[in-house]
PDB file of C-alpha atoms in Angstrom:
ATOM      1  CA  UNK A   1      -8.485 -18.556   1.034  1.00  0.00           C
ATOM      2  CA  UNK A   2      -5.168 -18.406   2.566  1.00  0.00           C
ATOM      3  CA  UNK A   3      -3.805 -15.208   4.979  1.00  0.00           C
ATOM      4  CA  UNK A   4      -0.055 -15.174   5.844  1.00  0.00           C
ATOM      5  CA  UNK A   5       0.445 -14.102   9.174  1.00  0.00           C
ATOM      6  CA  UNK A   6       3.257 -11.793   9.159  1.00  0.00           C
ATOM      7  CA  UNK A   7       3.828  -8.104   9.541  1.00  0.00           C
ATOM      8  CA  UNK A   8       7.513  -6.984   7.650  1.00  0.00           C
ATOM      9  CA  UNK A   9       8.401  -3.939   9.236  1.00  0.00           C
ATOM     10  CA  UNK A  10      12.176  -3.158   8.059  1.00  0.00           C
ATOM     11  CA  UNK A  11      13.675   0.382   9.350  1.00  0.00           C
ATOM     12  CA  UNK A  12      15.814   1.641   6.223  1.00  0.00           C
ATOM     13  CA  UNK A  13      16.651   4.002   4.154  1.00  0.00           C
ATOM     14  CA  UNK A  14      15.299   4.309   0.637  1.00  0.00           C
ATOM     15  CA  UNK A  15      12.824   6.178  -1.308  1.00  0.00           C
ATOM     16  CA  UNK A  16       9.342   7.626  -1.832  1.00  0.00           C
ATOM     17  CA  UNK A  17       7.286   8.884  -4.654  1.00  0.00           C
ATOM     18  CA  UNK A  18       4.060  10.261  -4.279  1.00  0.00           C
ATOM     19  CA  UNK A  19       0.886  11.110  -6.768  1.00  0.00           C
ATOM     20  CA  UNK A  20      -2.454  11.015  -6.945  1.00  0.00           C
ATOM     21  CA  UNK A  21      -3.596   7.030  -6.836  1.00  0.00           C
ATOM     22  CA  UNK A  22      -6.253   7.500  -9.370  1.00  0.00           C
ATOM     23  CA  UNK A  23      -3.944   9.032 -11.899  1.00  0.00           C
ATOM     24  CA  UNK A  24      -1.894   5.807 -12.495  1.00  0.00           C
ATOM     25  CA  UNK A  25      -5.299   3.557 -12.782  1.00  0.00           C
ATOM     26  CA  UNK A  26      -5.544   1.618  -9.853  1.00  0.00           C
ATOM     27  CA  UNK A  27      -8.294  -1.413 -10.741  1.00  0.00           C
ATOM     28  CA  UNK A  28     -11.698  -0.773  -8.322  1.00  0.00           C
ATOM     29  CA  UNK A  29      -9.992  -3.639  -6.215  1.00  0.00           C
ATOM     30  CA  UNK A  30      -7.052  -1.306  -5.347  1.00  0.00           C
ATOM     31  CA  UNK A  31      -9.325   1.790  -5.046  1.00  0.00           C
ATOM     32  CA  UNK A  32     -11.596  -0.584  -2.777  1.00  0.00           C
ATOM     33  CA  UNK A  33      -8.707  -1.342  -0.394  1.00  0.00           C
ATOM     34  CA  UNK A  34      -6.898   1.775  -0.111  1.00  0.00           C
ATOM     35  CA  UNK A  35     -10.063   3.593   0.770  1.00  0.00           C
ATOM     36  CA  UNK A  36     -10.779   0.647   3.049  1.00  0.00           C
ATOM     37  CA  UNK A  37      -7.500   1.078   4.729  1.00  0.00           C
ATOM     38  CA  UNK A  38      -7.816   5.111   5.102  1.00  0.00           C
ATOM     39  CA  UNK A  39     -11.392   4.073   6.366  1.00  0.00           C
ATOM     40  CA  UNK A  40     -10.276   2.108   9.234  1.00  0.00           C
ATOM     41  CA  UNK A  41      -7.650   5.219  10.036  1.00  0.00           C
ATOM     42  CA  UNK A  42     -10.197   7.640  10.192  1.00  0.00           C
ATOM     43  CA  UNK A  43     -12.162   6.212  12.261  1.00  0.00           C
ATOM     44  CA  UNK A  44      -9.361   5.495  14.803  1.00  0.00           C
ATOM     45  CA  UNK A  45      -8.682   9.519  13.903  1.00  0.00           C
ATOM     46  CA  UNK A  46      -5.236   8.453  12.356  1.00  0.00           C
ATOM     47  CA  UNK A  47      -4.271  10.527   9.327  1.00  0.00           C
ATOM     48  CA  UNK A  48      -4.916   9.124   6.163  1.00  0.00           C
ATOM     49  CA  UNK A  49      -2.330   7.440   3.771  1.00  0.00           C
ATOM     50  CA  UNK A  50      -1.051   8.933   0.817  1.00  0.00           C
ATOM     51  CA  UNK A  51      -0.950   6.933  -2.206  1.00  0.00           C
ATOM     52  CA  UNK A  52       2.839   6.135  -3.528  1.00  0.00           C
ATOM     53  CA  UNK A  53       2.808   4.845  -7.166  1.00  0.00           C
ATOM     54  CA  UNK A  54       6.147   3.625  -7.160  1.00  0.00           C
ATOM     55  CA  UNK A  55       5.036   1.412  -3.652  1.00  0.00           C
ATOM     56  CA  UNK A  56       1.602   0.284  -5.729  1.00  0.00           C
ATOM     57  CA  UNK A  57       3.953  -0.613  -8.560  1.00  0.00           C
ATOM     58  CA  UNK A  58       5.938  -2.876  -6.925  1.00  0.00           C
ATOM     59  CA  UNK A  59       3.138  -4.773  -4.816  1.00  0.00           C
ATOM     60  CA  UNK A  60       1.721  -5.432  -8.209  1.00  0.00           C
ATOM     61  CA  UNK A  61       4.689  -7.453  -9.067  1.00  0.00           C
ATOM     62  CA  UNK A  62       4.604  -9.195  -6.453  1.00  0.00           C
ATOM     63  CA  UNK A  63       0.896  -9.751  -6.420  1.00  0.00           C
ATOM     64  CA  UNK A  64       1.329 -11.198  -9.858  1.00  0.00           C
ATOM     65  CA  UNK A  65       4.471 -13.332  -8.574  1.00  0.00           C
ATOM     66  CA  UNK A  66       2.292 -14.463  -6.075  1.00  0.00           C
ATOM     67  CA  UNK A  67      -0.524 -15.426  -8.765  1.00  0.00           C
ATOM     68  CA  UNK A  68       1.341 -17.088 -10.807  1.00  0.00           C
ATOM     69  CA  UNK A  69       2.748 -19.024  -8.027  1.00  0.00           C
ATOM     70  CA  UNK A  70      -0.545 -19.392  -6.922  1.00  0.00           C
ATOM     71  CA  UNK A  71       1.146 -19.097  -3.419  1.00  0.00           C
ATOM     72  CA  UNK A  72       0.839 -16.606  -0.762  1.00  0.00           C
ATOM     73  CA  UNK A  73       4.246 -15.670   0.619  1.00  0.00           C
ATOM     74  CA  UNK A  74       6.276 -12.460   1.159  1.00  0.00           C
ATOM     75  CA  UNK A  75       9.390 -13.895  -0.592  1.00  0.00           C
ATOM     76  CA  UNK A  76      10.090 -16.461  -2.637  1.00  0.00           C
ATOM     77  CA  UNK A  77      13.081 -18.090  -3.702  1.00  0.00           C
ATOM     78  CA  UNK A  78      15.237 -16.023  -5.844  1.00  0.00           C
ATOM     79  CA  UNK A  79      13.147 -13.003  -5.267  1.00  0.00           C
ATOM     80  CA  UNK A  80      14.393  -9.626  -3.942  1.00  0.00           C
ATOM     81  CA  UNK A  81      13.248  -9.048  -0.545  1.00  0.00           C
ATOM     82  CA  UNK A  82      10.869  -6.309   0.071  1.00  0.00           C
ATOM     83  CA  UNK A  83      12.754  -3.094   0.242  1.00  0.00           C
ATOM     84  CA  UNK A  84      14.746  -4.051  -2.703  1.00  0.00           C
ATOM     85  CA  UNK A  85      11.552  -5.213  -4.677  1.00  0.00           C
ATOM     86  CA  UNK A  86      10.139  -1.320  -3.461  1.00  0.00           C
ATOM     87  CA  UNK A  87      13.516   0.460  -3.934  1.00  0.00           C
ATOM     88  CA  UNK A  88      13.922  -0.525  -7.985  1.00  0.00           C
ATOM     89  CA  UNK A  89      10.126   0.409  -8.408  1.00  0.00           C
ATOM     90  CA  UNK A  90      11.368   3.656  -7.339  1.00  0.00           C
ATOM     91  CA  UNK A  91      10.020   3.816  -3.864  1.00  0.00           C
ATOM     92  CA  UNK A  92      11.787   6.292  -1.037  1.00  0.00           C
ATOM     93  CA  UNK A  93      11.382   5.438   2.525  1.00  0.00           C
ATOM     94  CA  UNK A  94      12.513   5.358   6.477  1.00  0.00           C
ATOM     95  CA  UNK A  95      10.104   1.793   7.109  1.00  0.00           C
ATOM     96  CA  UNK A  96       8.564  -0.288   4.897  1.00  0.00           C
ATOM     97  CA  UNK A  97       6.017  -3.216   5.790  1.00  0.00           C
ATOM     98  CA  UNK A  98       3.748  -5.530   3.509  1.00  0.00           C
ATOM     99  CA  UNK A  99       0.424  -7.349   4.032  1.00  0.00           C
ATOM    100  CA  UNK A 100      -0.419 -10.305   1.671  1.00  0.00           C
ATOM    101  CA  UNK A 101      -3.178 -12.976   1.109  1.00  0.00           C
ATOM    102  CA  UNK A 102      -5.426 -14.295  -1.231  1.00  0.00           C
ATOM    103  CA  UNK A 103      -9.200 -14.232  -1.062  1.00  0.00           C
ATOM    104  CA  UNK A 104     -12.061 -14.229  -3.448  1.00  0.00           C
ATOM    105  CA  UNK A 105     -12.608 -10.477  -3.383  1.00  0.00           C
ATOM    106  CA  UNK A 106     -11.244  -7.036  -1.910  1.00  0.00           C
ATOM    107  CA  UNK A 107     -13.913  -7.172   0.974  1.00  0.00           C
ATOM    108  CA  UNK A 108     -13.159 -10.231   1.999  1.00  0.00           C
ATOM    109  CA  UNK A 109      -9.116  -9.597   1.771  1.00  0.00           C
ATOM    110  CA  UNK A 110      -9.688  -6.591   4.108  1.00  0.00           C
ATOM    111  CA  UNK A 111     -11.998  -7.989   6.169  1.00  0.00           C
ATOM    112  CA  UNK A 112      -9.458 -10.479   6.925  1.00  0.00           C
ATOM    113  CA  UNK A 113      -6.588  -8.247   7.471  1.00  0.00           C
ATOM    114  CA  UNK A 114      -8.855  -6.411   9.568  1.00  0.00           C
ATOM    115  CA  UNK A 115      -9.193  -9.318  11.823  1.00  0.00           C
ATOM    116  CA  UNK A 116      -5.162 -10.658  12.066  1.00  0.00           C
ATOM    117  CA  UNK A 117      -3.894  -8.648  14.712  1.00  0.00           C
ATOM    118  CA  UNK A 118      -0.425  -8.482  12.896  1.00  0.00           C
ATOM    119  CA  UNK A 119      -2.107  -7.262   9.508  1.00  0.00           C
ATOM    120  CA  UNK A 120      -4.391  -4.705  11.370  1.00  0.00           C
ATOM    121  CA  UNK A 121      -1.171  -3.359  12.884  1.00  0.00           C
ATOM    122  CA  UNK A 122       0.149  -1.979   9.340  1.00  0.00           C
ATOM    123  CA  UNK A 123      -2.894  -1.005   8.390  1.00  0.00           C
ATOM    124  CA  UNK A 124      -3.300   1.260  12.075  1.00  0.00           C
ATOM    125  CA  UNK A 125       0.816   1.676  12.232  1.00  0.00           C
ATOM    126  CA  UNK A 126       0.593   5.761  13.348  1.00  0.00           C
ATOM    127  CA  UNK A 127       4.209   5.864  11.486  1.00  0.00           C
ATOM    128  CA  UNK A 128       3.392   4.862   7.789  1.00  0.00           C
ATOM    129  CA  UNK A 129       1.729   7.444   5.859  1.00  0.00           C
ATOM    130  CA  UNK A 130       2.412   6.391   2.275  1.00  0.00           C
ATOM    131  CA  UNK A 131       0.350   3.195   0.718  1.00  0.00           C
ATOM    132  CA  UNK A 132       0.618   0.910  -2.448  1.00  0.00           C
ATOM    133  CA  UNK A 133      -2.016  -1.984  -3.468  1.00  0.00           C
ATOM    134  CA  UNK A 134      -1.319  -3.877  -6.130  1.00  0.00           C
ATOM    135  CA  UNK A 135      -4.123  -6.961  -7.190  1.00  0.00           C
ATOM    136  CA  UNK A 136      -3.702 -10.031  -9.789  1.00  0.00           C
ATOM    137  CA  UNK A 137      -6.347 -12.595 -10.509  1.00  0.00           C
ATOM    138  CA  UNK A 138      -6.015 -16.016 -11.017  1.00  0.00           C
ATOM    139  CA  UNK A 139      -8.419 -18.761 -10.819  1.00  0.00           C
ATOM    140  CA  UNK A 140     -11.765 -16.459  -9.850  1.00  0.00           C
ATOM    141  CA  UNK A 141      -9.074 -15.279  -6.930  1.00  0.00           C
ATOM    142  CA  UNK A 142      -7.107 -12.347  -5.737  1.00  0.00           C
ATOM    143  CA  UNK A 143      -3.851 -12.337  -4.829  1.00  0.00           C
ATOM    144  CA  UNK A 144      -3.479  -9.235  -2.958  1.00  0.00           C
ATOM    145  CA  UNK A 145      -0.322  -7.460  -1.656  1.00  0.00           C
ATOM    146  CA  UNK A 146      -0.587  -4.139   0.450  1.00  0.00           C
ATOM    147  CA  UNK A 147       2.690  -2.367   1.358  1.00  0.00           C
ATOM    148  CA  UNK A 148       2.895   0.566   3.547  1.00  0.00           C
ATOM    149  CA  UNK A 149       5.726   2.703   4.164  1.00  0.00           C
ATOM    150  CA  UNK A 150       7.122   5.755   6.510  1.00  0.00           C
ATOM    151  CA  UNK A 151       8.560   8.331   3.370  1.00  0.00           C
ATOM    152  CA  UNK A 152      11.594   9.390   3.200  1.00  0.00           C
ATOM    153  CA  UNK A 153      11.553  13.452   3.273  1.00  0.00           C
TER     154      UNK A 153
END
């Protein structure tokens, strides 16, 4: 089980687009996480996130990057960076930031983003308010990538 300890929080420009998360088919691990997220929000009585397909679509690529790597990292060589992985899946945004690690299950991977201070920051940042999970499996583990963003209106 490996966490990477790092909380990308870029402040740019590009975009956002917003649905309903269940009408794209998120797996019950990504359903499991983003309610886990909006659980932990609530209950500090910050507003909920809205689910951003185009943000969920380009955390799954990297999730899957990251699986076939079978390496936790927010970049790798020759890979876009974050906001240009987000902006050609179509995503619109002021601020964009990613969690990633690899566990055995959804639980676990929240519980342990619950308890890095710098991963429990996105997750509680008062400024996002648009979320995208993406999940791959590998070797009876997940490789799980999280990115949260401020939309761009």
């Amino acid at each position: 089980m490996r966490l990477r300890n790092c909380a990308v929080m870029l402040w740019i420009a590009p975009a956002l687009a917003t649905s309903a998360w269940a009408q794209k088919g998120a797996s019950s691990a990504e359903r499991s996480l983003y309610e886990g997220v909006n659980h932990e929000r609530k209950a500090q009585d910050f507003r909920t996130l809205k689910w951003d397909d185009a943000l969920a679509e380009a955390a799954r690529r990297h999730a899957q990057e990251m699986a076939k790597r079978k390496s936790v990292e927010h970049r790798f060589p020759g890979e876009p960076s974050l906001p240009t992985r987000a902006t050609k899946a179509g995503a619109r945004f002021i601020s964009i930031s990613e969690n990633v690690v690899q566990a055995a299950s959804a639980k676990v991977a929240h519980s342990e983003f619950m308890h890095s201070a710098n991963h429990k920051a996105n997750i509680l940042d008062p400024d996002v308010d648009s979320i995208g999970i993406g999940v791959s499996h590998r070797g009876g583990e997940q490789f799980i990538v999280e990115d949260f963003s401020k939309a761009k209106k």
